[in-house]
XYZ file of C-alpha atoms in Angstrom:
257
model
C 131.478 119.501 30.368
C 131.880 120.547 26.991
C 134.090 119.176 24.041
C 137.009 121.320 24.717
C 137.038 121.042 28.296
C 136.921 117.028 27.796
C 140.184 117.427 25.270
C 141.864 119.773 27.899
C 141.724 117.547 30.294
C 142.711 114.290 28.297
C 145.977 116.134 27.092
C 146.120 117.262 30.943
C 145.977 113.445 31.566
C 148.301 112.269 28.994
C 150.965 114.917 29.966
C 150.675 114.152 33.505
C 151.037 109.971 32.532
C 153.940 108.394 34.568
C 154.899 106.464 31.277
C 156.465 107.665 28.306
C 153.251 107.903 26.088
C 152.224 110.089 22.978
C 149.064 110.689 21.051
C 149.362 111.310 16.912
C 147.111 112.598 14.972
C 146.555 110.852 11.491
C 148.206 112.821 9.580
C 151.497 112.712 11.820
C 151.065 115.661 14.289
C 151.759 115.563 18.183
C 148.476 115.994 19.587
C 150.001 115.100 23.470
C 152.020 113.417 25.323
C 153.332 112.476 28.465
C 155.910 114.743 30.655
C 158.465 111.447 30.442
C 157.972 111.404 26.967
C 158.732 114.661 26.281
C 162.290 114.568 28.404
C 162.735 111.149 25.931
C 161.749 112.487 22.726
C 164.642 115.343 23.933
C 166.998 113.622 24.240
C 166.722 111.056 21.275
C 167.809 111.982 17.494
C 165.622 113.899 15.543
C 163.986 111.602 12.821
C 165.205 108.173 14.164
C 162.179 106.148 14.071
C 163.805 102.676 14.634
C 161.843 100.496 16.956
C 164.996 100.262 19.334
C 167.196 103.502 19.622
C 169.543 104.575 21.991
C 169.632 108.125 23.431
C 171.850 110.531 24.231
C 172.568 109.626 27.849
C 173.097 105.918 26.424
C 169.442 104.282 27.505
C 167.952 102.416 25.276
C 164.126 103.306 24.024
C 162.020 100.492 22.698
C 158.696 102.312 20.993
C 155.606 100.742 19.992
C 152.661 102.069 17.789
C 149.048 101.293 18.723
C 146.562 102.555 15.821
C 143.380 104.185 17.206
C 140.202 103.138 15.550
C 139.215 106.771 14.623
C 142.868 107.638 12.666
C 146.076 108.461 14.583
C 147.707 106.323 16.959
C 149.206 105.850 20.377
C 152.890 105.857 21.060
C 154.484 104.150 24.224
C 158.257 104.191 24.516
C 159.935 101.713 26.947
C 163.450 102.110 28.972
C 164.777 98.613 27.799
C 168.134 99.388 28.613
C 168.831 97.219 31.318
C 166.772 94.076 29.407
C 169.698 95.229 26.503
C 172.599 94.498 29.157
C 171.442 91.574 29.829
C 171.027 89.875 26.527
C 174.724 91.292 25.410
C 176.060 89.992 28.978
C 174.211 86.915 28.564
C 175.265 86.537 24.395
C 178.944 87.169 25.980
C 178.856 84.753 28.362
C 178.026 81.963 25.687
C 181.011 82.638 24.297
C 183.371 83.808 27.112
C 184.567 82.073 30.245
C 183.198 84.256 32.834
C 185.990 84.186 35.203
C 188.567 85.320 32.785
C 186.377 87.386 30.215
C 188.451 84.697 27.337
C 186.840 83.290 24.700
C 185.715 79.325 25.533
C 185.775 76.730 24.081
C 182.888 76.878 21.506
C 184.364 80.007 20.370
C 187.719 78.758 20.111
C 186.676 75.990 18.272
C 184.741 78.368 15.669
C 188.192 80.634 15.594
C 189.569 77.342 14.799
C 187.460 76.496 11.837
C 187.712 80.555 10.829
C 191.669 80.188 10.895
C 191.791 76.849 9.267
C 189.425 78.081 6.144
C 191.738 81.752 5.750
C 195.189 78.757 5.676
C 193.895 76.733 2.802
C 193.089 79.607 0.518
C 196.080 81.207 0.969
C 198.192 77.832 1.710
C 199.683 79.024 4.889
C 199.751 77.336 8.347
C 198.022 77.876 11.753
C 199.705 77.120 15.046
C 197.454 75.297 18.140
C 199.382 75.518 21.796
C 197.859 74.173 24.583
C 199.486 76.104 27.622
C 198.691 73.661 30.543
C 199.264 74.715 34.039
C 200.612 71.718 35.938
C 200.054 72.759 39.406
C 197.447 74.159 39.313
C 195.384 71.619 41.176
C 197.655 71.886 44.245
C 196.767 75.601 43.958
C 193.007 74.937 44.511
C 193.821 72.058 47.139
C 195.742 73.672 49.283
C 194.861 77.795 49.152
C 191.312 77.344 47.664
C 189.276 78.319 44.973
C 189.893 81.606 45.517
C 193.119 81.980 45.132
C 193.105 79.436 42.142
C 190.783 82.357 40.544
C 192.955 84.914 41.437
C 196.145 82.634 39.494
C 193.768 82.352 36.811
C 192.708 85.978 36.296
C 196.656 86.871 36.263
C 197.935 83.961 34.043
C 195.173 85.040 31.011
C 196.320 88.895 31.735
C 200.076 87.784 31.187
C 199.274 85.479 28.403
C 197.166 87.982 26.442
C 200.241 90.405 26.357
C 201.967 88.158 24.234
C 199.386 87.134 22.021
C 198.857 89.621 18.232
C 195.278 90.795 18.076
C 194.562 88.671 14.830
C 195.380 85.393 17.062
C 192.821 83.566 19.438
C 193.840 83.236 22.998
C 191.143 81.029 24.927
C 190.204 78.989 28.274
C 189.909 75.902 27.214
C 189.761 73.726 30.539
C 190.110 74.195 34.320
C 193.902 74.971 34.480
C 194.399 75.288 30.816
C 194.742 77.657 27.728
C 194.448 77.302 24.527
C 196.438 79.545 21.410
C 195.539 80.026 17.816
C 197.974 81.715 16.151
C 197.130 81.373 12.602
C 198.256 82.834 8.902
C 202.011 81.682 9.337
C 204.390 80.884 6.543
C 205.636 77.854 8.686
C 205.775 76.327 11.972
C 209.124 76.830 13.364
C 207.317 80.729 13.932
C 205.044 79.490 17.132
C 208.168 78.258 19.045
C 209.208 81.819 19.372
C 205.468 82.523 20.688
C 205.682 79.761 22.828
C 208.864 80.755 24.811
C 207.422 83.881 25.078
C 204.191 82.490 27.050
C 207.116 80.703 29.568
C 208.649 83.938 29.984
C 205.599 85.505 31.134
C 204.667 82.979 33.374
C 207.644 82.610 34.900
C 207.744 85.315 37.578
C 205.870 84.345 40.996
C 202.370 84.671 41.265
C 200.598 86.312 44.707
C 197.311 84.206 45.359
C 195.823 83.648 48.811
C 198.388 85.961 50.622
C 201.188 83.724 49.998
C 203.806 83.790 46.581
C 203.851 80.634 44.298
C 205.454 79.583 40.776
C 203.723 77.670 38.407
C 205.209 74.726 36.050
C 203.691 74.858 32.917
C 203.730 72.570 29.679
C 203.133 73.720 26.045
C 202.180 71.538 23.518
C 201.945 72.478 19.655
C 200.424 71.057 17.215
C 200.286 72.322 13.233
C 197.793 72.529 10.220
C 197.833 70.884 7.903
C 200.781 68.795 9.150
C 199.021 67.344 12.102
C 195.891 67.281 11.561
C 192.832 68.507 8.926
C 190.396 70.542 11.461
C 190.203 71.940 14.786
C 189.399 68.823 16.721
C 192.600 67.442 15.596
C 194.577 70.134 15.862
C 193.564 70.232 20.235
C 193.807 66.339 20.127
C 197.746 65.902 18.986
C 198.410 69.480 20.519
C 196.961 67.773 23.971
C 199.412 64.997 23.079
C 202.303 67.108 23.159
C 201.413 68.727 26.524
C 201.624 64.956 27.633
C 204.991 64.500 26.246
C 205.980 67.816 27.526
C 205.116 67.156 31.412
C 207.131 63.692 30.931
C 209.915 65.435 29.945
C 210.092 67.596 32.719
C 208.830 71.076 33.591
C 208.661 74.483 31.426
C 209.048 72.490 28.598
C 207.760 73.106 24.428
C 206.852 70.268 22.487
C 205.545 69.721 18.972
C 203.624 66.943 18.299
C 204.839 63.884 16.723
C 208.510 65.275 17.851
C-alpha cells in the first residue's frame, strides 16, 4: 500500500470515528476529522477556543488537545452537558431547599451577613421575621408527608408574592420561614410586610384531598436594635415567634415587645 493510500484511509478512519475527534496539522490546518466532529464544529461559534463552550442547540463541548510527537495535534471534544446539569443542580441544591426551590439556611445566613454589612455603611436597618407555621405538624400526622409537601410548596409560592426582589425569603426549618428584608429607614416598615404574609396565608389550603387553614406566628426581630449579626437576629426573632403563639394565633410580635 503506498503512502497516499495509507493517508486515505487514516482520514477515511478518522471521519468515520464514532467520537468527536480532529487531526491538526502544526501549523493549525484541519487535516481530518471525525463525521461527529464535523456536525459539532457546525454548530459551535467560529473562533471560540475555550476549553468548555456551549453550542448552538445548548450542549455543552468540553475539548482537549493531545500534541503528536511529529508536530500537530489531536483534538477530542466531549458532550459534557449532562455532567454540567449536574454540578449546577447539585451547586443549587447546597444552597436551596429542594422541596421548595428557597434558599436554606446557609444561604440565608450569608444574605444575612450581606444585608447586615450594606446597613452599617449606610446606617439603615434590616428586618428578620420568622413566619412559623403552627400546625403544621398535625398536617404531617394526620394527612401525611405528602400533603405536608404539598402545604409547603403553596405557603413559599404565597409568601414569595409578597416579598421585593432585593429581600431574602428562605426555609429555614421543617414548618418554618425565614424573611430578610433589609435597607430600611426604620422598623415600624416590616410590620406592614408582616401583615401582608398573614393575609396571604390566610385563605384555605387544599392538601391531601381535603381543605385546611393554617395558624401562623411571626416574630421580628431588628438590626442593630436586637442584635449585632445574623445569629442574633434568628435567635430574638425565634423569641418573638414564642411570644407570638402564647398570645394566641395569627399574631406579629417584635422582640423585646
Amino acid at each position: 500500500m503506498s503512502k497516499a493510500d495509507e493517508l486515505r484511509l487514516l482520514r477515511d478512519a478518522i471521519k468515520s470515528f464514532p467520537d468527536a475527534l480532529a487531526v491538526w496539522s502544526a501549523d493549525g490546518r484541519l487535516i481530518a476529522c471525525s463525521d461527529l466532529y464535523a456536525r459539532l464544529a457546525a454548530a459551535t461559534p467560529a473562533g471560540n477556543n475555550a476549553a468548555e463552550i456551549q453550542s448552538s442547540d445548548g450542549r455543552w463541548l468540553r475539548r482537549t488537545l493531545r500534541p503528536l510527537e511529529g508536530g500537530g495535534s489531536v483534538e477530542l471534544v466531549a458532550d459534557v452537558t449532562e455532567l454540567r446539569r449536574a454540578e449546577q443542580a447539585s451547586r443549587f441544591l447546597a444552597y436551596h431547599d429542594a422541596l421548595t426551590g428557597l434558599p436554606n439556611r446557609r444561604l440565608l445566613d450569608d444574605r444575612l451577613r450581606q444585608a447586615i454589612r450594606l446597613a452599617q455603611r449606610r446606617d439603615r436597618v434590616v428586618a428578620t421575621l420568622l413566619v412559623h407555621l403552627d400546625d403544621f405538624r398535625q398536617v404531617n400526622d394526620t394527612l401525611g408527608q405528602g400533603a405536608g409537601d404539598e402545604v409547603l410548596r403553596e405557603v413559599a409560592q404565597r409568601l414569595s408574592a409578597c416579598v421585593r426582589k432585593a429581600d431574602t425569603l428562605a426555609r429555614a426549618g421543617a414548618g418554618e420561614f425565614a424573611l430578610v428584608v433589609c435597607d430600611l429607614k426604620d422598623g415600624a416598615d416590616c410590620r406592614v410586610v408582616a401583615d401582608k404574609l398573614l393575609q396571604a396565608l390566610a385563605p384555605e389550603f387544599r392538601a391531601g384531598g381535603r381543605r385546611l387553614k393554617l395558624a401562623v406566628s411571626v416574630g421580628i426581630s431588628l438590626f442593630p436594635s436586637d442584635g449585632g449579626d445574623g445569629e442574633a437576629l434568628l435567635r430574638n426573632a425565634d423569641a418573638a415567634v414564642l411570644r407570638a403563639k402564647q398570645l394566641g394565633r395569627n399574631q406579629v410580635r417584635f422582640f423585646g415587645r
